[in-house]
Amino acid sequence: MWRALAFLALLAVAAFGAVWIADRPGSVTIVWNGYEVATSLAIALVGVGVAAIVLGLVWAVVRGLITLPDTLVNGSRERRRAKGFTALSRGMVAVGSGDPLAARRHAGDAERLLGAEPLTLLLKAQAAQISGDRQAAESAFQRMVDDPETRVLGLRGLFVEARRREDDVSARAYAAEAARLAPSVTWANDAVLEAQCADGDWGGALEIVERRGSLGLIEKAEARRQRAVLLTAMAQVREAGEPEAATERALQAVKLAPDLVPAACIAGRLLARRGDLKKAAKIVEAAWKANPHPDLAKVYLNLRTGDSVRDRLTRAETLAKLSSWTPEARLALAQAAFDARDFAKAREAIQPLLDDGPTVRTCLMMARIEEAEHGAGSGRAREWLARAAHAPRDPVWIADGVASPTWEPISPVSGRIDAFVWQAPPNLLTGQEPFESAAPEAESAALAAPRPAAPPTANPAPAFPASVSTTEPKPAAVIPPNGATSATTLPAGAPSARTGPATGSSANLAEPGPMPAGTASPVVLPQPLPPGSPNEDAEAKARRFG
């Protein structure tokens, strides 16, 4: 539209000029070299215009002839460049589809047509990687490092290759150089952070996290959490030798993440040691409300070293009220009541946990209560120990499939910060069926309610659950963890693989410890001896709890 208007405007100006010249006639005389040419003004202007056009055409032809070689060379170069980018594009597609032959062919064509372009070197390196030629890949990445424009990209490739050949020293050097050249590169910061955490350099790791947070590479909440974890790790290392510095780090961690259990535990212990019981209790209570944990209960109950068992029982009741009687609070209260020899209150606290799949700790607590009231050889205590072998496992610290009895700041598998989570591990082994009693409701009521002890007889016989036959002795059955149908039997009274020596505690049998990822220990099902067996007393002592 605007072009049409401009053309009409120019046409109007030209028409106006022609009319203006026609209204003012005149003559033009040219005298040159003895010749005289006289004509009108209009014809002279037309002649000048034609001469300008002819001169322009002649100049264009001459210029074209002069620049013809350069034009041919530039056209050939552009065609080669277009073919090179086509080969580069096809090579990237071949790399993405996993075709090493096509990728290497297109990479060679791209390098021949384009030369040492950054994308060409990258395609050549990736083609060598998918072909398994590590030396060619490292050579391509090294050429990229020599170019200032592609230096960080080459360091990234050399870092990956060093990781593949398990050369941690070279990998750390490449990552540190990349982080120095480009502080905002995520992979370099992650690698340097992982290396510092693996070496226990928590101060250096804290600087990396703060820099990443200031540059906006991670969310503010995540940065605060990671800072709290690293501060907790520093306090954990200095707790024994430098209590003042450890207290400062722990308080900073609690301020950043009040629900971080290890930080609250360390701060509570150190403040209690320093005599600041009020602040210690406040920190532990805040963490307990957010995340009830047995470590917090242990710290809270032992804030004052000279307290009696009744004082600790009172504190356990306070924790139970703060957390609305969670299972962890009931277990802590039951333990405190057991220590105070108040077995009725211990039963009352743990009773709600018996109705909905009691865990291993719950079963062991009931076994301890039964042993304290009725003796170590009582049938109810032995029944609870047997149920503990099949009960759901209690939560532990788990990171990347690895269970740990204690918290660690990083994962032992991936090196990731704040990887440990307090959760229950898988409860069933492969091929194992859940344990069910013949009469769950009646048995639970019978086991939970206290019964008067039977009068002594000349030949006392142990009490057995209704679901176990007492007609003849049965050997202990070892269920393999791989779900095989065959079972290996052991002689009655022989120590199992889990119990150790005959004098060992039966807690080793009832309470499974943390197992490595992907492995499982066999579950040993102890069978009771018949009344009057000569090995009955020894067997009861071998299974004694505690």
XYZ file of C-alpha atoms in Angstrom:
546
model
C 0.000 0.000 0.000
C 2.720 2.469 0.992
C 4.798 1.522 -2.023
C 1.878 2.271 -4.361
C 1.339 5.636 -2.734
C 5.037 6.465 -3.028
C 5.032 5.501 -6.735
C 1.984 7.689 -7.423
C 3.659 10.562 -5.554
C 6.838 10.283 -7.649
C 4.772 10.024 -10.831
C 2.902 13.201 -9.880
C 6.186 15.047 -9.213
C 7.572 13.925 -12.611
C 4.404 15.065 -14.415
C 4.520 18.375 -12.587
C 8.158 18.855 -13.638
C 7.391 18.025 -17.290
C 4.501 20.512 -17.363
C 6.674 23.135 -15.683
C 9.427 22.731 -18.262
C 6.887 22.746 -21.163
C 5.435 26.039 -19.934
C 8.913 27.604 -19.954
C 10.460 26.813 -23.327
C 14.182 27.398 -23.947
C 17.136 26.229 -25.977
C 20.394 24.467 -25.174
C 23.530 25.053 -27.280
C 26.611 22.831 -27.021
C 29.861 23.985 -28.669
C 32.723 21.421 -28.629
C 35.752 20.997 -30.857
C 34.408 23.281 -33.611
C 30.939 21.799 -33.555
C 27.792 23.555 -32.373
C 24.660 21.686 -31.389
C 21.488 23.591 -30.587
C 18.326 21.918 -29.320
C 15.384 22.550 -27.038
C 15.580 22.120 -23.285
C 13.208 19.116 -23.241
C 15.196 17.173 -25.809
C 18.423 17.972 -23.965
C 17.041 16.575 -20.722
C 15.878 13.395 -22.455
C 19.321 12.995 -23.998
C 21.015 13.368 -20.628
C 18.740 10.669 -19.139
C 19.449 8.210 -21.984
C 23.175 8.826 -21.665
C 23.045 8.125 -17.921
C 21.242 4.843 -18.522
C 23.758 3.741 -21.139
C 26.679 4.613 -18.900
C 25.079 2.652 -16.033
C 24.667 -0.445 -18.213
C 28.243 -0.233 -19.428
C 29.524 0.079 -15.813
C 27.472 -2.910 -14.703
C 28.921 -5.083 -17.488
C 32.477 -4.023 -16.710
C 32.017 -4.553 -12.993
C 30.495 -7.976 -13.557
C 33.475 -9.050 -15.624
C 35.893 -7.788 -12.989
C 34.140 -9.541 -10.029
C 33.258 -12.753 -11.885
C 36.045 -14.915 -10.281
C 35.105 -13.828 -6.773
C 31.439 -14.471 -7.498
C 32.181 -17.999 -8.695
C 34.334 -18.715 -5.625
C 31.731 -17.374 -3.198
C 28.979 -19.375 -4.854
C 31.012 -22.567 -4.562
C 31.726 -21.799 -0.896
C 28.063 -21.232 -0.145
C 27.120 -24.478 -1.837
C 29.735 -26.353 0.199
C 28.509 -24.684 3.362
C 24.919 -25.623 2.592
C 25.963 -29.235 1.942
C 27.969 -29.202 5.161
C 25.044 -28.022 7.263
C 22.864 -30.647 5.585
C 25.393 -33.331 6.556
C 25.591 -31.859 10.045
C 21.816 -32.007 10.445
C 21.646 -35.573 9.179
C 24.520 -36.554 11.487
C 22.697 -35.147 14.515
C 19.627 -37.156 13.538
C 21.778 -40.284 13.180
C 23.312 -39.723 16.623
C 19.878 -39.257 18.140
C 18.594 -42.429 16.490
C 21.672 -44.442 17.548
C 23.090 -45.176 14.061
C 26.890 -45.089 14.511
C 27.770 -45.804 10.860
C 25.609 -43.014 9.466
C 26.716 -40.668 12.247
C 30.401 -41.192 11.477
C 29.843 -40.828 7.716
C 27.922 -37.574 8.092
C 30.451 -36.318 10.663
C 33.264 -36.879 8.163
C 31.321 -35.091 5.424
C 30.543 -32.180 7.737
C 34.188 -31.843 8.785
C 35.347 -31.983 5.149
C 32.820 -29.380 4.022
C 32.730 -27.058 7.045
C 36.125 -27.497 8.639
C 36.688 -27.120 12.401
C 33.278 -25.699 13.235
C 32.092 -26.145 16.852
C 29.052 -28.167 15.800
C 31.216 -30.297 13.518
C 33.570 -31.176 16.363
C 30.605 -31.917 18.623
C 29.069 -34.226 15.996
C 32.394 -35.994 15.520
C 32.763 -36.498 19.281
C 29.225 -37.805 19.684
C 29.610 -40.132 16.699
C 32.789 -41.521 18.267
C 30.993 -41.941 21.601
C 28.116 -43.992 20.217
C 30.639 -46.013 18.203
C 32.644 -46.797 21.330
C 35.789 -45.012 20.133
C 36.701 -43.202 23.359
C 40.095 -42.041 22.092
C 38.559 -40.280 19.076
C 35.921 -38.687 21.308
C 38.541 -37.330 23.719
C 40.588 -36.034 20.796
C 37.570 -34.120 19.470
C 36.791 -32.692 22.898
C 40.428 -31.679 23.360
C 40.288 -29.753 20.074
C 37.196 -27.992 21.413
C 39.060 -27.075 24.596
C 41.779 -25.403 22.526
C 39.193 -23.031 21.039
C 38.123 -20.262 23.470
C 34.575 -20.280 22.093
C 34.038 -23.994 22.768
C 36.318 -24.470 25.789
C 33.539 -25.094 28.335
C 31.795 -27.532 25.986
C 35.043 -29.438 25.505
C 35.594 -29.575 29.257
C 32.121 -31.006 29.632
C 32.943 -33.796 27.169
C 36.289 -34.556 28.795
C 34.541 -34.634 32.181
C 32.045 -37.215 30.931
C 34.794 -39.358 29.430
C 36.836 -39.188 32.645
C 33.792 -40.314 34.619
C 33.320 -43.242 32.251
C 36.859 -44.492 32.771
C 36.508 -43.813 36.545
C 39.258 -41.191 36.612
C 37.915 -39.063 39.469
C 41.008 -36.841 39.667
C 40.752 -35.739 36.036
C 36.992 -35.373 36.256
C 37.309 -33.051 39.262
C 39.967 -30.986 37.477
C 37.785 -30.548 34.376
C 34.753 -29.591 36.477
C 36.730 -27.096 38.568
C 38.136 -25.433 35.431
C 34.673 -25.222 33.867
C 33.241 -23.726 37.054
C 36.021 -21.142 37.063
C 35.434 -20.168 33.435
C 31.625 -20.175 33.654
C 30.335 -19.914 37.262
C 26.727 -20.368 36.143
C 27.286 -23.781 34.508
C 25.086 -26.205 36.431
C 26.904 -29.464 35.710
C 30.270 -28.062 36.818
C 28.829 -26.706 40.059
C 27.133 -30.033 40.770
C 30.329 -31.968 40.113
C 32.456 -29.698 42.297
C 29.828 -29.844 45.045
C 29.718 -33.636 44.883
C 33.507 -33.859 45.071
C 33.686 -31.526 48.065
C 30.986 -33.472 49.888
C 32.766 -36.748 49.179
C 35.964 -35.294 50.675
C 34.100 -33.921 53.705
C 34.868 -30.320 52.730
C 31.569 -29.003 54.068
C 32.777 -25.388 54.124
C 33.636 -25.427 50.417
C 30.358 -27.174 49.623
C 28.499 -24.497 51.580
C 30.148 -21.783 49.458
C 29.071 -23.572 46.273
C 25.467 -23.830 47.488
C 25.390 -20.147 48.458
C 26.768 -19.146 45.061
C 24.225 -21.300 43.250
C 21.440 -19.763 45.280
C 22.637 -16.213 44.608
C 22.849 -16.893 40.854
C 19.349 -18.373 40.815
C 20.509 -21.809 39.667
C 18.344 -23.500 42.321
C 15.174 -22.532 44.130
C 15.523 -20.479 47.297
C 13.781 -23.130 49.402
C 16.101 -25.843 48.087
C 19.135 -23.643 48.717
C 18.033 -23.048 52.321
C 17.507 -26.772 52.867
C 20.914 -27.690 51.424
C 22.607 -25.018 53.522
C 20.920 -26.417 56.628
C 22.075 -29.950 55.767
C 25.686 -28.834 55.235
C 25.671 -26.819 58.454
C 24.351 -29.899 60.265
C 27.176 -31.967 58.787
C 29.705 -29.398 60.029
C 28.125 -29.463 63.497
C 28.131 -33.275 63.471
C 31.874 -33.340 62.812
C 32.676 -30.731 65.482
C 30.248 -31.901 68.178
C 32.815 -33.856 70.141
C 35.894 -31.621 69.850
C 34.523 -28.105 69.261
C 31.165 -27.832 71.047
C 30.893 -24.046 70.736
C 31.449 -24.023 66.975
C 29.158 -27.039 66.604
C 26.421 -25.281 68.592
C 26.648 -22.219 66.347
C 26.392 -24.325 63.180
C 23.519 -26.387 64.588
C 21.538 -23.298 65.564
C 22.037 -21.836 62.081
C 20.792 -25.099 60.576
C 17.740 -25.132 62.852
C 16.957 -21.565 61.837
C 17.072 -22.506 58.155
C 15.172 -25.822 58.542
C 13.360 -26.217 61.881
C 12.061 -29.670 60.872
C 15.533 -31.119 60.161
C 15.759 -33.868 62.779
C 19.579 -34.271 62.978
C 20.081 -30.517 63.385
C 17.505 -30.329 66.179
C 19.065 -33.339 67.936
C 22.579 -31.891 67.826
C 21.374 -28.461 68.944
C 19.343 -30.005 71.777
C 22.251 -32.093 73.059
C 24.750 -29.239 72.907
C 22.419 -26.699 74.507
C 21.543 -29.160 77.264
C 25.233 -29.772 77.868
C 25.718 -26.021 78.136
C 22.822 -25.744 80.610
C 20.345 -23.905 78.367
C 17.548 -26.440 78.906
C 14.692 -24.118 78.001
C 16.036 -23.303 74.551
C 16.993 -26.915 73.944
C 13.493 -28.106 74.825
C 11.945 -25.444 72.584
C 14.020 -26.517 69.579
C 13.323 -30.227 70.077
C 9.601 -29.637 70.606
C 9.362 -27.590 67.376
C 11.070 -30.341 65.401
C 8.948 -33.015 67.107
C 5.714 -31.280 66.077
C 6.827 -31.231 62.450
C 8.408 -34.704 62.371
C 8.077 -37.097 65.346
C 11.281 -39.125 65.454
C 12.784 -41.518 68.021
C 16.073 -39.580 68.064
C 14.193 -36.433 69.094
C 12.399 -38.357 71.826
C 15.703 -39.706 73.122
C 17.217 -36.216 73.277
C 14.126 -34.717 74.887
C 13.822 -37.377 77.576
C 17.497 -37.029 78.512
C 17.846 -33.247 78.502
C 18.687 -33.188 82.227
C 21.111 -35.948 83.192
C 20.066 -36.183 86.850
C 16.336 -36.702 86.225
C 14.589 -39.771 87.546
C 12.637 -42.234 85.444
C 9.418 -40.554 86.609
C 10.646 -37.208 85.282
C 11.390 -38.803 81.911
C 7.943 -40.369 81.917
C 6.426 -36.924 82.425
C 8.410 -35.579 79.479
C 7.256 -38.509 77.338
C 3.651 -37.625 78.127
C 4.384 -34.053 77.037
C 5.740 -35.290 73.703
C 2.654 -37.451 73.197
C 0.377 -34.464 73.732
C 2.431 -32.282 71.370
C 2.179 -34.765 68.501
C -1.442 -35.851 69.125
C -0.413 -39.344 70.220
C 1.359 -40.474 67.073
C 2.797 -44.037 66.994
C 6.289 -42.683 67.653
C 4.980 -40.815 70.720
C 3.259 -43.943 72.028
C 6.427 -45.985 71.647
C 8.442 -43.320 73.474
C 5.850 -43.184 76.260
C 5.785 -46.992 76.518
C 9.580 -47.099 76.799
C 9.580 -44.417 79.486
C 6.830 -46.218 81.392
C 8.740 -49.505 81.081
C 11.868 -47.876 82.498
C 9.730 -46.566 85.361
C 8.391 -50.137 85.929
C 4.862 -48.876 85.250
C 3.844 -51.791 83.047
C 0.146 -50.920 83.121
C 0.803 -47.485 81.608
C 3.189 -49.017 79.084
C 0.438 -51.419 77.981
C -2.080 -48.612 77.837
C 0.209 -46.468 75.682
C 1.057 -49.215 73.210
C -2.377 -50.863 73.048
C -3.708 -48.804 70.045
C -0.690 -49.892 68.015
C -1.567 -53.576 68.404
C -4.838 -53.313 66.503
C -3.374 -52.236 63.142
C -0.360 -54.335 62.159
C 2.178 -53.875 64.974
C 5.717 -53.221 63.757
C 8.916 -54.894 64.926
C 9.561 -52.318 67.650
C 5.992 -52.647 68.913
C 6.257 -56.438 69.106
C 9.605 -56.246 70.868
C 8.231 -53.749 73.371
C 5.339 -56.093 74.133
C 7.821 -58.963 74.503
C 9.842 -56.937 77.013
C 6.709 -56.103 78.980
C 5.671 -59.766 79.034
C 9.146 -60.892 80.085
C 9.262 -58.317 82.866
C 5.883 -59.400 84.206
C 5.816 -63.154 83.550
C 9.427 -64.174 82.995
C 11.647 -64.671 79.976
C 10.334 -68.158 79.240
C 6.658 -67.222 79.199
C 4.659 -68.242 76.175
C 3.333 -64.748 75.529
C 6.845 -63.269 75.440
C 7.978 -65.967 73.027
C 4.909 -65.389 70.901
C 5.663 -61.675 70.591
C 9.247 -62.477 69.638
C 7.969 -64.833 66.934
C 5.583 -62.172 65.663
C 8.421 -59.658 65.541
C 10.164 -61.828 62.929
C 7.189 -61.348 60.584
C 6.028 -57.885 61.603
C 6.291 -54.851 59.313
C 9.663 -53.178 59.626
C 9.981 -49.821 61.314
C 11.141 -46.702 59.449
C 14.871 -46.183 58.964
C 16.999 -43.664 57.102
C 16.920 -44.621 53.404
C 18.730 -42.985 50.476
C 18.780 -44.402 46.925
C 17.731 -47.832 48.194
C 20.363 -47.986 50.964
C 19.155 -48.221 54.569
C 21.222 -46.708 57.359
C 20.668 -46.682 61.133
C 22.024 -43.115 61.298
C 21.482 -39.983 59.222
C 24.118 -38.880 56.750
C 24.259 -35.562 54.854
C 24.821 -37.167 51.435
C 23.815 -40.375 49.705
C 26.495 -43.091 49.689
C 25.362 -44.084 46.178
C 24.843 -40.877 44.207
C 26.455 -38.275 46.492
C 23.234 -36.240 46.455
C 22.736 -33.792 49.324
C 19.802 -34.388 51.680
C 19.028 -37.760 50.137
C 18.204 -39.668 53.335
C 14.504 -39.933 54.119
C 12.927 -41.426 57.235
C 10.628 -44.116 55.861
C 9.740 -47.779 56.226
C 11.706 -50.210 54.030
C 9.919 -52.945 52.037
C 8.262 -55.301 54.485
C 8.044 -58.564 52.540
C 10.921 -60.633 51.220
C 10.568 -62.232 47.795
C 8.193 -65.173 47.962
C 7.325 -64.609 51.638
C 3.738 -64.486 52.787
C 2.604 -62.107 55.507
C 2.249 -63.635 58.956
C -1.321 -64.133 60.070
C -2.472 -65.688 63.280
C -5.275 -68.210 63.359
C -7.450 -65.887 65.445
C -6.027 -62.345 65.232
C -8.649 -60.545 67.294
C -8.831 -63.097 70.087
C -5.069 -63.522 70.157
C -4.433 -59.767 70.314
C -6.834 -59.370 73.204
C -5.370 -62.347 74.997
C -1.805 -61.177 74.561
C -2.472 -57.546 75.456
C -4.418 -58.217 78.653
C -2.392 -59.271 81.706
C -3.171 -62.659 83.200
C -2.365 -63.970 86.655
C 0.600 -66.238 86.852
C -0.157 -69.955 87.174
C 0.791 -71.655 90.442
C 4.093 -73.501 90.308
C 3.956 -77.195 89.545
C 6.463 -79.952 89.677
C 6.883 -80.033 85.894
C 6.025 -76.587 84.544
C 5.110 -76.521 80.878
C 5.502 -73.401 78.750
C 2.445 -71.811 77.234
C 2.144 -72.115 73.460
C -0.100 -70.258 71.010
C -3.134 -72.082 69.758
C -1.812 -72.107 66.195
C 1.300 -74.166 67.131
C 1.095 -77.891 67.611
C 2.786 -79.321 70.725
C 2.484 -83.018 69.910
C 6.011 -83.449 68.567
C 9.159 -81.370 68.227
C 9.673 -79.539 64.954
C 12.952 -78.244 63.580
C 13.432 -74.565 62.816
C 12.584 -73.692 59.208
C 14.824 -71.356 57.229
C 12.934 -69.646 54.419
C 15.259 -68.605 51.593
C 14.820 -64.962 50.555
C 14.546 -65.796 46.849
C 11.121 -67.317 47.276
C 12.214 -70.951 46.642
C 9.797 -73.644 47.734
C 12.452 -75.805 49.381
C 13.454 -75.105 52.973
C 16.557 -76.011 54.922
C 15.901 -77.454 58.348
C 18.065 -77.166 61.431
C 18.003 -79.464 64.452
C 15.874 -78.348 67.349
C 17.831 -76.274 69.809
C 20.668 -75.505 67.354
C 21.594 -71.816 67.003
C 20.286 -70.231 63.810
C 22.232 -68.103 61.351
C 20.727 -64.931 62.806
C 21.101 -65.597 66.537
C 24.854 -66.280 66.766
C 26.017 -68.089 69.914
C 23.580 -69.778 72.225
C 24.161 -67.122 74.852
C 23.286 -64.267 72.473
C 20.243 -62.055 72.852
C 17.065 -63.011 71.082
C 16.800 -59.382 69.904
C 19.227 -60.346 67.138
C 16.683 -62.843 65.935
C 13.584 -60.691 66.286
C 14.773 -57.314 65.088
C 16.264 -57.269 61.560
C 19.071 -54.812 61.004
C 19.594 -52.679 57.912
C 20.305 -54.753 54.819
C 22.183 -53.641 51.705
C 20.126 -52.738 48.679
C 18.999 -55.733 46.642
C 19.849 -58.355 49.317
C 17.833 -60.024 51.994
C 18.697 -62.256 54.922
C 16.786 -65.510 55.461
C 13.999 -65.423 58.007
C 14.289 -68.035 60.740
C 11.034 -69.238 62.248
C 11.746 -70.705 65.694
C 9.455 -73.556 66.673
C 8.667 -74.212 70.373
C 9.827 -77.334 72.128
C 7.343 -79.840 73.574
C 6.734 -79.894 77.306
C 9.352 -81.779 79.226
C 12.057 -81.474 76.561
C 15.564 -81.644 78.074
C 16.640 -78.650 75.956
C 13.691 -76.539 76.959
C 15.514 -74.310 79.486
C 18.510 -73.746 77.228
C 16.250 -72.842 74.331
C 14.322 -70.343 76.471
C 17.557 -68.750 77.629
C 18.821 -68.528 74.044
C 15.700 -66.624 73.088
C 15.713 -64.392 76.096
C 15.088 -60.723 75.143
C 17.662 -58.051 76.036
